[in-house]
Coordinates of C-alpha atoms and ligand atoms in Angstrom, one line a residue:
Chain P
X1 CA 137.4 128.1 150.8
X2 CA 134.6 126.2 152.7
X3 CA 132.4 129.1 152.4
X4 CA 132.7 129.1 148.9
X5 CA 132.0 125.4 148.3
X6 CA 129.2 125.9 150.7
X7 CA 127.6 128.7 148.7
X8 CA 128.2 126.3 145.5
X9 CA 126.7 123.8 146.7
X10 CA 123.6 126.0 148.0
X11 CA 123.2 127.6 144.4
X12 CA 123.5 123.7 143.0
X13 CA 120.5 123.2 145.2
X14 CA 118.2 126.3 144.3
X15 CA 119.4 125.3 140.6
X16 CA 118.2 122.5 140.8
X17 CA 114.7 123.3 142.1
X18 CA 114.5 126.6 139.7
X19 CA 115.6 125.7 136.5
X20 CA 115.1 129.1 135.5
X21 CA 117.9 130.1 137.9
X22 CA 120.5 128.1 136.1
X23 CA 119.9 129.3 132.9
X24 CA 120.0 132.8 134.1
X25 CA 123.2 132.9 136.9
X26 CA 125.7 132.2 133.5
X27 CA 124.3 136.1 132.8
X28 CA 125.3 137.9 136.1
X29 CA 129.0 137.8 135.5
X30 CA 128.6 138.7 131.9
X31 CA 126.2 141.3 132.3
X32 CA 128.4 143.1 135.0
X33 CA 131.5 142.7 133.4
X34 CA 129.1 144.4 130.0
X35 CA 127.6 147.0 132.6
X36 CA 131.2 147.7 134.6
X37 CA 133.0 148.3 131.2
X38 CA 130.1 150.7 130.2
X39 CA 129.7 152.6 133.2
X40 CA 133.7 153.2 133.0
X41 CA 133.0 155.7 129.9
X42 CA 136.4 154.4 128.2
X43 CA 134.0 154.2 125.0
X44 CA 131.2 156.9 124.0
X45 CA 128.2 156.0 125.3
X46 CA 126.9 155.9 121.7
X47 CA 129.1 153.3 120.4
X48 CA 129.0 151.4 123.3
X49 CA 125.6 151.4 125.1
X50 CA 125.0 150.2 128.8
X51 CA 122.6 147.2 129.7
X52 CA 119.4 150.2 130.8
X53 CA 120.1 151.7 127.5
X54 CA 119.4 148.2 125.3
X55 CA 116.6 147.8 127.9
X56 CA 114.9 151.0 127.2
X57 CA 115.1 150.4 123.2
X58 CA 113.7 147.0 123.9
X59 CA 110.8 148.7 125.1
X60 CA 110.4 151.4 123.3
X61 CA 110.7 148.8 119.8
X62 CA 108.4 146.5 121.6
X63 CA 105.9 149.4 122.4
X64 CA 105.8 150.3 118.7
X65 CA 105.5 147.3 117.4
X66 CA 108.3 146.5 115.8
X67 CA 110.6 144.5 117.3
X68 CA 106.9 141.9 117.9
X69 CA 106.5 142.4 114.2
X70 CA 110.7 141.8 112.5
X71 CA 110.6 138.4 115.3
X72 CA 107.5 137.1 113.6
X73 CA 108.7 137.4 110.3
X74 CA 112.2 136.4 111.1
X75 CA 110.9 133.2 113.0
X76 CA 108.0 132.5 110.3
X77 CA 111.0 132.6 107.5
X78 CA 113.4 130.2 109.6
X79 CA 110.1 127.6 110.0
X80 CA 109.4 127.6 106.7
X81 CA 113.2 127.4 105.5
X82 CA 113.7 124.6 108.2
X83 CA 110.4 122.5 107.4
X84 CA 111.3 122.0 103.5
X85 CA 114.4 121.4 104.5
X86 CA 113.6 118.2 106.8
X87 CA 111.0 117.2 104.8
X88 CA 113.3 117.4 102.0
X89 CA 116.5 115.9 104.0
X90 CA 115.4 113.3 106.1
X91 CA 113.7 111.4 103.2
X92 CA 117.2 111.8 101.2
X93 CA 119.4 110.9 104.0
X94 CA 117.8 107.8 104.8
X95 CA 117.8 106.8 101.1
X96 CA 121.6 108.1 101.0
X97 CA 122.2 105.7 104.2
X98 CA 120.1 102.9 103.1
X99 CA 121.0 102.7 99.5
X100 CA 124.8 102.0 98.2
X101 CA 124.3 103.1 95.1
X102 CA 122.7 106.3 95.6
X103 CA 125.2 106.9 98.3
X104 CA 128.3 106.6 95.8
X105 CA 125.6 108.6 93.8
X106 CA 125.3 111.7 95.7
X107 CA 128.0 111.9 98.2
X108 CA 130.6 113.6 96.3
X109 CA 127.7 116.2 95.0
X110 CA 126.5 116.4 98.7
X111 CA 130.1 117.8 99.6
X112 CA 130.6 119.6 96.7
X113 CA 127.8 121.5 96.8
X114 CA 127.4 121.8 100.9
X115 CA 131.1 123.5 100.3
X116 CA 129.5 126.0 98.1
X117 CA 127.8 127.7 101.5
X118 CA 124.9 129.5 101.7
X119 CA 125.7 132.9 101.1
X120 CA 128.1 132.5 98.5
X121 CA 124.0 131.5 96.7
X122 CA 122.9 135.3 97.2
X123 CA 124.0 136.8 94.2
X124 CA 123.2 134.0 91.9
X125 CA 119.4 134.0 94.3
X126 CA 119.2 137.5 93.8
X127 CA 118.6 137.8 90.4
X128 CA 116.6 134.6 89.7
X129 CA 114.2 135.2 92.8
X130 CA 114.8 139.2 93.7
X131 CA 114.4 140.3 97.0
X132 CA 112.1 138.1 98.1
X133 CA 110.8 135.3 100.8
X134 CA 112.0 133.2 97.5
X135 CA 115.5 134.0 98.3
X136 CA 115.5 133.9 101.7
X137 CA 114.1 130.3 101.5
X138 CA 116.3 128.6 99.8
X139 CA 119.3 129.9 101.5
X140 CA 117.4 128.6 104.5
X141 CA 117.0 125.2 102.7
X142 CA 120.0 124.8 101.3
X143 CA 121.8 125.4 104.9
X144 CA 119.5 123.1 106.8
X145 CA 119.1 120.3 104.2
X146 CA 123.1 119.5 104.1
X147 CA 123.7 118.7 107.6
X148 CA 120.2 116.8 107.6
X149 CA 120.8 114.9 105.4
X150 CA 124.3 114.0 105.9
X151 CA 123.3 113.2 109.8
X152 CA 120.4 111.2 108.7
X153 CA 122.9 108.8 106.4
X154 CA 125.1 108.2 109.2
X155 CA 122.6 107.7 111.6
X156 CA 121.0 105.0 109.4
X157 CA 124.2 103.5 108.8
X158 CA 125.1 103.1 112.3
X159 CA 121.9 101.1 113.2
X160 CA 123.2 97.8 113.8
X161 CA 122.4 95.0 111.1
X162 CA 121.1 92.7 113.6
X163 CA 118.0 94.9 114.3
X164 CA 117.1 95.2 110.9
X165 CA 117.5 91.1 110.9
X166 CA 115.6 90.8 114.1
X167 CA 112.7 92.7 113.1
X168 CA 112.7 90.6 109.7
X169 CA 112.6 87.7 111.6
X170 CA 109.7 88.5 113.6
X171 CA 107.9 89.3 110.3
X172 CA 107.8 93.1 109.8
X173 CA 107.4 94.2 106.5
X174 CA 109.5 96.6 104.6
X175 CA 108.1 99.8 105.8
X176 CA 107.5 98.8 109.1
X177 CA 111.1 98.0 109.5
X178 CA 111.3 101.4 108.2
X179 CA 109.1 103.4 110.6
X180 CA 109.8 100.9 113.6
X181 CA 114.1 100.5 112.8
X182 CA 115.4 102.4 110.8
X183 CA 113.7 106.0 111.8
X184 CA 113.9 105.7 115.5
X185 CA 117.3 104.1 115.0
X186 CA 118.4 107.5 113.0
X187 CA 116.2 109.5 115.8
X188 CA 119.7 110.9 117.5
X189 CA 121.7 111.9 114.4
X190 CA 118.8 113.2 112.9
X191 CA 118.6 115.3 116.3
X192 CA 122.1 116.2 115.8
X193 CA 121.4 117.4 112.0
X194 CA 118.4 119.3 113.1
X195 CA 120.3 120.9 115.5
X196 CA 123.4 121.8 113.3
X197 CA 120.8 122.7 110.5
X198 CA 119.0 125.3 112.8
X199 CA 122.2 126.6 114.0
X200 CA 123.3 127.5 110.3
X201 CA 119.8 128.4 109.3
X202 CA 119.2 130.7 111.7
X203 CA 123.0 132.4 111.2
X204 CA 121.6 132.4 106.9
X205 CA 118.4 134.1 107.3
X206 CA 120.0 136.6 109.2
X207 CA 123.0 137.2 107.0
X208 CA 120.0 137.0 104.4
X209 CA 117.8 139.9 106.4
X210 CA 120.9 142.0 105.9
X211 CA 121.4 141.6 102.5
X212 CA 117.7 141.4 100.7
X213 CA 115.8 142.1 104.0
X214 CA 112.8 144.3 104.1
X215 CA 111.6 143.0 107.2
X216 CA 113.1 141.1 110.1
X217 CA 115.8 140.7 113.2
X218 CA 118.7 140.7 110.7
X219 CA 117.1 144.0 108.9
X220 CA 116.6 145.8 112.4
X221 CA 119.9 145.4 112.9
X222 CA 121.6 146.6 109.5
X223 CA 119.1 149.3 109.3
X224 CA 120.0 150.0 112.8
X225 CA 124.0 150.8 111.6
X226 CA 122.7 153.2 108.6
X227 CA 120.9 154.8 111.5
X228 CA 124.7 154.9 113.5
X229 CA 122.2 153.1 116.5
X230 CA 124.5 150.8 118.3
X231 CA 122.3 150.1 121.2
X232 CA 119.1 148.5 118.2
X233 CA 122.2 146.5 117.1
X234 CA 123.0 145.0 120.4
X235 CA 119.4 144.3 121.0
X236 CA 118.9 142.5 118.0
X237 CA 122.6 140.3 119.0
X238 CA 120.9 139.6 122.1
X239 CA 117.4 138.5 120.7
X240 CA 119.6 136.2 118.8
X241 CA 121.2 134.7 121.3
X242 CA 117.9 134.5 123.4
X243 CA 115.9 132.8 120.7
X244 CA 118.7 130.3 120.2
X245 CA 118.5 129.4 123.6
X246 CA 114.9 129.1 123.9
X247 CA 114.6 126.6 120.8
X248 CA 117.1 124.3 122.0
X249 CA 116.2 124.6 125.6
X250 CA 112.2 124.0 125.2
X251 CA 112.4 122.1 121.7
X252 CA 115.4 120.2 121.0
X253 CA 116.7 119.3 124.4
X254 CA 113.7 117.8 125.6
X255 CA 112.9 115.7 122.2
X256 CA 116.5 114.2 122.5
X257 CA 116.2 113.5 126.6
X258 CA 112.9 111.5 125.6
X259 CA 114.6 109.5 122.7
X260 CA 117.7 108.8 122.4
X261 CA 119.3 109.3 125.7
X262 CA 116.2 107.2 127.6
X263 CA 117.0 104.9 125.1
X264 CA 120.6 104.6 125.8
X265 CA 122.0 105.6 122.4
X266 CA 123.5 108.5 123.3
X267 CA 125.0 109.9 126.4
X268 CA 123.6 112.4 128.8
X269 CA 125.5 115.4 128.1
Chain Y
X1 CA 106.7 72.4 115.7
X2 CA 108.0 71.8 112.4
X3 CA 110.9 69.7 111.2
X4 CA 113.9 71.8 109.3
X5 CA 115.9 70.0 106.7
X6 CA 119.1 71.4 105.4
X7 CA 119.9 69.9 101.8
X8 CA 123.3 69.8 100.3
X9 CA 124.2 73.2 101.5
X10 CA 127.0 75.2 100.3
X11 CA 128.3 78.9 101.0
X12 CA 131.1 80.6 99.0
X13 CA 132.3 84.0 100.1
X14 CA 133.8 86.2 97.9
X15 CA 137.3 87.3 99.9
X16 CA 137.9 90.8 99.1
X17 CA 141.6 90.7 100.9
X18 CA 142.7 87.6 98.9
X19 CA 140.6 88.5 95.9
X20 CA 139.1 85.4 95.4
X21 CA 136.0 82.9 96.9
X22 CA 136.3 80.6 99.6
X23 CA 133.9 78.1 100.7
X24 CA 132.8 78.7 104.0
X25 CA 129.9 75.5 104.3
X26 CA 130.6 72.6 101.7
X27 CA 127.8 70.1 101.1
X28 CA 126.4 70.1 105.1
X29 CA 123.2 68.1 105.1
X30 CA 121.1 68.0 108.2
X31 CA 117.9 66.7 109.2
X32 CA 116.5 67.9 112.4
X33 CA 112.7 66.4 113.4
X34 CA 109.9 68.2 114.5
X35 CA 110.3 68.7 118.9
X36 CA 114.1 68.1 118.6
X37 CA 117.0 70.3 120.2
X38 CA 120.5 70.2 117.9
X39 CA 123.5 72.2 119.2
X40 CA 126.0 72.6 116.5
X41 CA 129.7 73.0 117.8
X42 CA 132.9 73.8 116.0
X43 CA 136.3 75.8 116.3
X44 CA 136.2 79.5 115.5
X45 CA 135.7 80.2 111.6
X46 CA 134.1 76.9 110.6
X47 CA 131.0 78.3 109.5
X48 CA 128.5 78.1 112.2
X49 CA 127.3 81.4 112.2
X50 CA 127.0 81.0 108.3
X51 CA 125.1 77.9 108.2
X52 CA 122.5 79.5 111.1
X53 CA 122.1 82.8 109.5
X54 CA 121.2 81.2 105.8
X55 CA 118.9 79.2 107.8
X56 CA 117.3 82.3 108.9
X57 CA 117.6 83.8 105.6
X58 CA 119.8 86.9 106.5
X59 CA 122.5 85.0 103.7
X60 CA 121.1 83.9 100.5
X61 CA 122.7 79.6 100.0
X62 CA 125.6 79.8 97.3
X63 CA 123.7 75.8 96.6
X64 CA 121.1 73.6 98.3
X65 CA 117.4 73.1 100.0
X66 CA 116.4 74.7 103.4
X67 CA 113.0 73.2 104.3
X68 CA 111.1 74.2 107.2
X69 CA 108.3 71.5 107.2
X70 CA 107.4 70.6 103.8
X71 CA 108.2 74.5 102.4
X72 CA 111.2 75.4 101.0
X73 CA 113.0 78.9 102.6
X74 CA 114.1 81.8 100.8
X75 CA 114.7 85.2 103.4
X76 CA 114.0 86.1 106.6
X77 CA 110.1 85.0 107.9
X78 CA 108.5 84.3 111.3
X79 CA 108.6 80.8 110.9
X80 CA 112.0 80.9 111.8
X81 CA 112.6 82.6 115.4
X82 CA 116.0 84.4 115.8
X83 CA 117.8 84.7 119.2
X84 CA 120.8 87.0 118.6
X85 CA 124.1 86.7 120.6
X86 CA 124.0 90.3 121.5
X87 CA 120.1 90.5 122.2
X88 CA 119.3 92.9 119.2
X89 CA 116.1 94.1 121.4
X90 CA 115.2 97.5 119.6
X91 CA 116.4 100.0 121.8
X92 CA 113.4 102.2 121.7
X93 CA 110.7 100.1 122.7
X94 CA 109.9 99.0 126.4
X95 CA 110.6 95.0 126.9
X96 CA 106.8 94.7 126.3
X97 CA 106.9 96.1 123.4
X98 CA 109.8 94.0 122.1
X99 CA 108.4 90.8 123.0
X100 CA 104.5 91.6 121.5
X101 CA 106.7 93.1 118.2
X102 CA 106.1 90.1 116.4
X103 CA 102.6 89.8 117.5
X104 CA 102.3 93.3 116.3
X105 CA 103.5 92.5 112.8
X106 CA 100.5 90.8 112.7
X107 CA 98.3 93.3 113.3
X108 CA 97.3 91.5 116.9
X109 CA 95.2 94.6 118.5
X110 CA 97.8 96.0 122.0
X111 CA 95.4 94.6 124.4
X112 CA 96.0 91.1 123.1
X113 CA 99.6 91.3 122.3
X114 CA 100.0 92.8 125.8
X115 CA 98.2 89.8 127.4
X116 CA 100.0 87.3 125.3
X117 CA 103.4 89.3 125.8
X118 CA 103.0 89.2 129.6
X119 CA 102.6 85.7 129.9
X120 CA 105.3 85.4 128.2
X121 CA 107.6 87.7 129.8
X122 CA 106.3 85.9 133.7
X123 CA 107.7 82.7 131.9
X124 CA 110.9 84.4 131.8
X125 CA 110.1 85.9 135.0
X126 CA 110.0 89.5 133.7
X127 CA 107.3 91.2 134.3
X128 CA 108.3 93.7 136.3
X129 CA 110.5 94.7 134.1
X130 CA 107.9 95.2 131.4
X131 CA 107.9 98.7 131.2
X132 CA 111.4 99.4 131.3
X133 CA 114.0 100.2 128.0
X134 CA 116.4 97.5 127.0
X135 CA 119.5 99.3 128.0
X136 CA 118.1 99.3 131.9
X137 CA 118.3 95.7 131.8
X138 CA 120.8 93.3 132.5
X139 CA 122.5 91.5 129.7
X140 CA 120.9 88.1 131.6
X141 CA 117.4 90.2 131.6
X142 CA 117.9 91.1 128.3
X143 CA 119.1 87.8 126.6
X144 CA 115.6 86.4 128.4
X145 CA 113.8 89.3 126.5
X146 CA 115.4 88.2 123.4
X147 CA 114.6 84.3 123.9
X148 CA 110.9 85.6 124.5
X149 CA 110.3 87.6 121.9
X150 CA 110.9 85.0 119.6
X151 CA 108.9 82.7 121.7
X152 CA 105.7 84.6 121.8
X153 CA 105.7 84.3 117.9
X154 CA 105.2 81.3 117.4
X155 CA 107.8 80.5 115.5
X156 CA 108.1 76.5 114.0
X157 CA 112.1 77.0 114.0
X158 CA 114.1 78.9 116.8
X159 CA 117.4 79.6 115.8
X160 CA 120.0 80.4 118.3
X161 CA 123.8 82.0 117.1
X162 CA 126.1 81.4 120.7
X163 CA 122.6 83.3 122.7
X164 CA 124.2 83.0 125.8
X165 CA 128.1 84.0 125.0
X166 CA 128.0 87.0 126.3
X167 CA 126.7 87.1 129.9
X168 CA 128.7 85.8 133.0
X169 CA 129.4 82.5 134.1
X170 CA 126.4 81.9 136.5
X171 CA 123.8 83.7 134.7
X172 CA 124.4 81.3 131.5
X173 CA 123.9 78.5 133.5
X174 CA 120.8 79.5 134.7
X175 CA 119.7 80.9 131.4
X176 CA 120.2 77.2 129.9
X177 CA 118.3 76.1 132.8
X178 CA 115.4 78.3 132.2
X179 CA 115.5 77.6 128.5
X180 CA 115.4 73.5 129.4
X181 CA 112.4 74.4 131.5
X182 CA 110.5 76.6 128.6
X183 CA 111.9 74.2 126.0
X184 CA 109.9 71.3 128.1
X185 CA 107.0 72.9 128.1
X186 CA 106.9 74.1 124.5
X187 CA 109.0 71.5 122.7
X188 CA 110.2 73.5 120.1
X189 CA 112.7 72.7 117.2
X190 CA 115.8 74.1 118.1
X191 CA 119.1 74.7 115.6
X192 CA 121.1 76.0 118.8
X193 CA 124.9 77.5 118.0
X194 CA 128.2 77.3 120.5
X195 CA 131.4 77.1 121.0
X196 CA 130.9 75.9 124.6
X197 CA 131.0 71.8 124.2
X198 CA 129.5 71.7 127.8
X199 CA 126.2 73.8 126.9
X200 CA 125.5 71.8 123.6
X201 CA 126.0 68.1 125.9
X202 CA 123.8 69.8 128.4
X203 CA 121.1 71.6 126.2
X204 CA 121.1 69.1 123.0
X205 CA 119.6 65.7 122.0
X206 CA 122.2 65.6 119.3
X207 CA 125.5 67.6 119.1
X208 CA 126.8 68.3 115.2
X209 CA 129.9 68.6 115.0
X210 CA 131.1 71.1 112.4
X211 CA 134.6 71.2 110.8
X212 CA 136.2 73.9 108.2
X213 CA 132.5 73.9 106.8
X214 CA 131.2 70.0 106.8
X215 CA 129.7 68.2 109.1
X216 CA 132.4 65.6 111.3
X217 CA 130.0 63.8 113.5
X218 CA 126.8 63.2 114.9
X219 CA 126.7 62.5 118.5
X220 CA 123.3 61.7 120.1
X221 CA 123.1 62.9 123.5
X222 CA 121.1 60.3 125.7
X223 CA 121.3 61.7 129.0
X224 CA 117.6 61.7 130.3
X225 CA 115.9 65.3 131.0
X226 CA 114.9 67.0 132.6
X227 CA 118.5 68.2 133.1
X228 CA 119.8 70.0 135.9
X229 CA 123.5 71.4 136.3
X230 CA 124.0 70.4 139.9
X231 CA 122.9 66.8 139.0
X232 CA 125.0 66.7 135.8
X233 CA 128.2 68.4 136.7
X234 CA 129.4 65.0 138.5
X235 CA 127.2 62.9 136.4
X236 CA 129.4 60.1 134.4
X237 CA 127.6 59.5 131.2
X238 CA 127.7 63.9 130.8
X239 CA 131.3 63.7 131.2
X240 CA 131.9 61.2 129.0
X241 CA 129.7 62.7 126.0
X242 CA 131.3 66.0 126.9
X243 CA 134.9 64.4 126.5
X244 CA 134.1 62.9 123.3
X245 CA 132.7 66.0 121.4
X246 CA 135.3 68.0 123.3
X247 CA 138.1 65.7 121.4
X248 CA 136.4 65.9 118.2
X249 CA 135.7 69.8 118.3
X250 CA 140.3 69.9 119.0
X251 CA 141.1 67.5 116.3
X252 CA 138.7 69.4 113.7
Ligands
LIG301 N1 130.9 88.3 105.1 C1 131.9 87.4 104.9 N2 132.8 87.6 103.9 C2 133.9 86.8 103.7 N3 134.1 85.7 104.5 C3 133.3 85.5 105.5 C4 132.2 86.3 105.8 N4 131.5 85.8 106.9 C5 132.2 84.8 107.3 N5 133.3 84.5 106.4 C6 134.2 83.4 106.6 O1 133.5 82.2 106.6 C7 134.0 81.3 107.6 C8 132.9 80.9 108.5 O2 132.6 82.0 109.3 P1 131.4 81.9 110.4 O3 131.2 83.3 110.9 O4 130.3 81.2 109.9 O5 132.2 81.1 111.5 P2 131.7 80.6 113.0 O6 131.9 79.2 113.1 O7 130.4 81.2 113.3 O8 132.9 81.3 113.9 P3 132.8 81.9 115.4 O9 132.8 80.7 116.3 O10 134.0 82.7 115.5 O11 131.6 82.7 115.5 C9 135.2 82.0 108.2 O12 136.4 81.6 107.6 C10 135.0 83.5 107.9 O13 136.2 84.2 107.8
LIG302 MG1 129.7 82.7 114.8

């Protein structure tokens, strides 16, 4: 029992010091247990390909230039998607939170229609845009834009009256009680939206890929299943997951610990 | 410093639960010179907060004048400072920043508003804490911050809603003490807000006594300053004024 603690507490240490280490330990269990169940043979190999087997196709897609090539345009959809979608949402959400009439306005249409999901679009998208970046952008905007914009209200709506009065007081005009209140006040929802919104997003474009693709992580992967290549399919899984982690671990996590948690408006997780 | 007059003021509120208005301040008038310290005191509910926050403009007057000088009020402006019970520092700016916001507003360049905000925050006897976010503060550190900031702009009017409610014991006591000290110095006009009968005797030159939204009493408070809380705590004439608003505030 002591020895185990010990060892804990050692890794806590070396975590510590090597981030990189904590991010990556999680994987050893998960990738043994992957490799264990593999090695086993209870499945075809075919079906069910081992950890060396999704590492060679990484290479080999890598080598020819595809895998580089679908992650660009993949990633160069979602930015797009995501962009028009916060410069759409953010503007809306703080007029939603700000504003009581356009809040009684649009509420009720921003549930109705954030209901409606993305994909259920794709038909409807298909035929006015075709199988196009078109498409695949407004699926992107319409998932990011709903939970922007409903995080941004909130987050307006919780800042406490007294700031807005304070900074009145002290003579700050309407926008400046805008960009110095109300924006850094909505800073940690808006976070929250943003990250909701790039979780969806992401999750559209590739449900997107497969249906309309031509290019792209989601394409690699359905084209991989008309090809009966299980191992390109659990490549491109794990390309998903990587990426995901990647964005919020070198994007999101540090914008929030610079904001709103040094501010004290949000816990540290 | 300015003088602030209020004029026949009255406040309705329109009671959603009862479905009808109620008057919350009926016909208070109140003349406060230029320099001079008024604490109004009152039971819960009789409309102190009201009167001080149309005063600062957050409430628009149902009736009546609010004159700071010779110019009639209407909003919020920096002619009025605001010291908020629960600080209402903005979060995400360092202490600095908070206290040179105003200055800011003003388009005062950072090196100046730093300089002036500096001096302001060693009157409080802050500046180390210049750099640091509200929320690592405090709540004595931060209600300083709050007095400050409204300080360093200059206003004509400082308006105070209970500032000092909500830290402990011993910390409000000095916190009045520092704000007799600054308050020396500066000689600002001061519309000052408590429940506590001991703080307004202490802080005040006149005590208003407020009752279910009219003004009970005047009491001028003659005890000669500077004012300290280890000379006054046994000092006769402060427990006799204290007594006598504390009598009025129960019977209104
Ligand atoms: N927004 C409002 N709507 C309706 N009634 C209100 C509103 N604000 C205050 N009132 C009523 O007006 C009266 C005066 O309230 P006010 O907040 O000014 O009292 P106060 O003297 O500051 O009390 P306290 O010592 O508890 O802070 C109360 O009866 C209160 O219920
Ligand atoms: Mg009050």
């Amino acid at each position: 029992m002591n020895a185990i603690l010990e060892a804990l507490d050692r890794y806590a240490h070396w975590a510590a010091r090597w981030p990189v280490l904590a991010a990556l330990a999680p994987f050893v269990p998960v990738v043994a247990l992957w490799w264990g169940v593999a090695a086993a043979g209870v499945f075809p190999r075919a079906f069910f390909p081992a950890p060396p087997d999704v590492f060679q196709s990484f290479l080999t897609l890598t080598y020819k230039g595809i895998l580089p090539a679908y992650l660009e345009d993949s990633i160069g959809r979602l930015a797009a998607g995501v962009s028009v979608g916060i410069l759409l949402g953010i503007p809306l959400g703080i007029l939603v939170g700000l504003s009581g009439v356009a809040r009684k306005a649009l509420w009720p249409v921003l549930l109705f229609f954030q209901a409606i999901g993305d994909i259920a679009w794709l038909p409807l998208l298909l035929i006015w845009f075709g199988f196009g970046l078109g498409t695949m952008t407004f699926v992107i905007v319409y998932t990011v834009i709903f939970p922007v914009v409903i995080n941004t209200a909130l987050g307006v709506r919780s800042i406490p009256p007294e700031l807005v009065r304070a900074a009145q007081s002290l003579g700050a005009p309407r926008w400046r009680i805008l960009t110095d209140v109300i924006l850094p006040g909505a800073l940690p929802n808006i976070m929250t939206g943003l990250r909701n919104g790039l979780g969806y997003g992401w999750r559209a474009l590739i449900a997107a890929e497969i249906i309309v693709g031509t290019s792209g992580i989601g394409f690699l992967m359905f084209d991989a299943r008309r090809a009966g290549s299980a191992v390109e399919i659990v490549l491109g899984m794990i390309v998903l997951g990587l990426l995901w982690y990647v964005v919020d671990a070198w994007i999101l996590a540090p914008i929030e610990r610079a904001t709103g948690q040094r501010w004290g408006l949000v816990t540290r997780a | 410093m300015k003088s602030l007059t209020l004029r026949n003021l009255h406040k309705t509120y329109f009671d959603p639960a009862v479905g009808t208005r109620v008057t919350a301040i009926q016909d208070v008038s109140l003349e406060i010179g230029a320099g001079e310290f008024v604490a109004v005191v009152g039971p819960s509910g009789c409309g102190k907060s009201t009167i001080l926050n149309m005063v600062a403009g957050f409430l628009p007057a149902t009736r009546g004048d609010i004159i700071v000088g010779d110019r009639s009020v209407k909003g919020p402006g920096r002619d009025r400072g605001v010291v908020f019970q629960n600080f209402a520092l903005l979060p995400w700016k360092t202490v600095i920043d908070n206290v040179g916001f105003g200055l800011k507003m003003r388009g005062i360049p950072k090196p100046e508003r730093d300089r002036i905000a500096m001096e302001f925050l060693e009157l409080a006897g802050l500046s180390q804490a210049a750099e640091r976010y509200p929320n690592e503060l405090s709540g004595g550190m931060q209600q300083r911050a709050g007095v400050v900031r409204a300080l360093a702009n200059e206003p004509d009017v400082l308006l105070m809603d209970e500032p000092f409610a909500s830290v402990d014991a011993q910390t409000r006591m000095t916190l009045q003490e520092e704000l007799m000290r600054i308050w020396g110095e500066r000689r600002h006009t001061v519309l000052f807000i408590t429940h506590d009968v001991g703080e307004a005797v202490f802080l005040a030159d006149r005590v208003v006594v407020l009752s279910k939204g009219h003004v009970l009493r005047e009491i001028p408070i003659t005890i000669p300053r500077p004012r300290r809380w280890d000379a006054l705590t046994e000092d006769g004439e402060f427990k006799r004024l204290s007594a006598e608003v504390l009598q009025m505030v129960r019977a209104a």
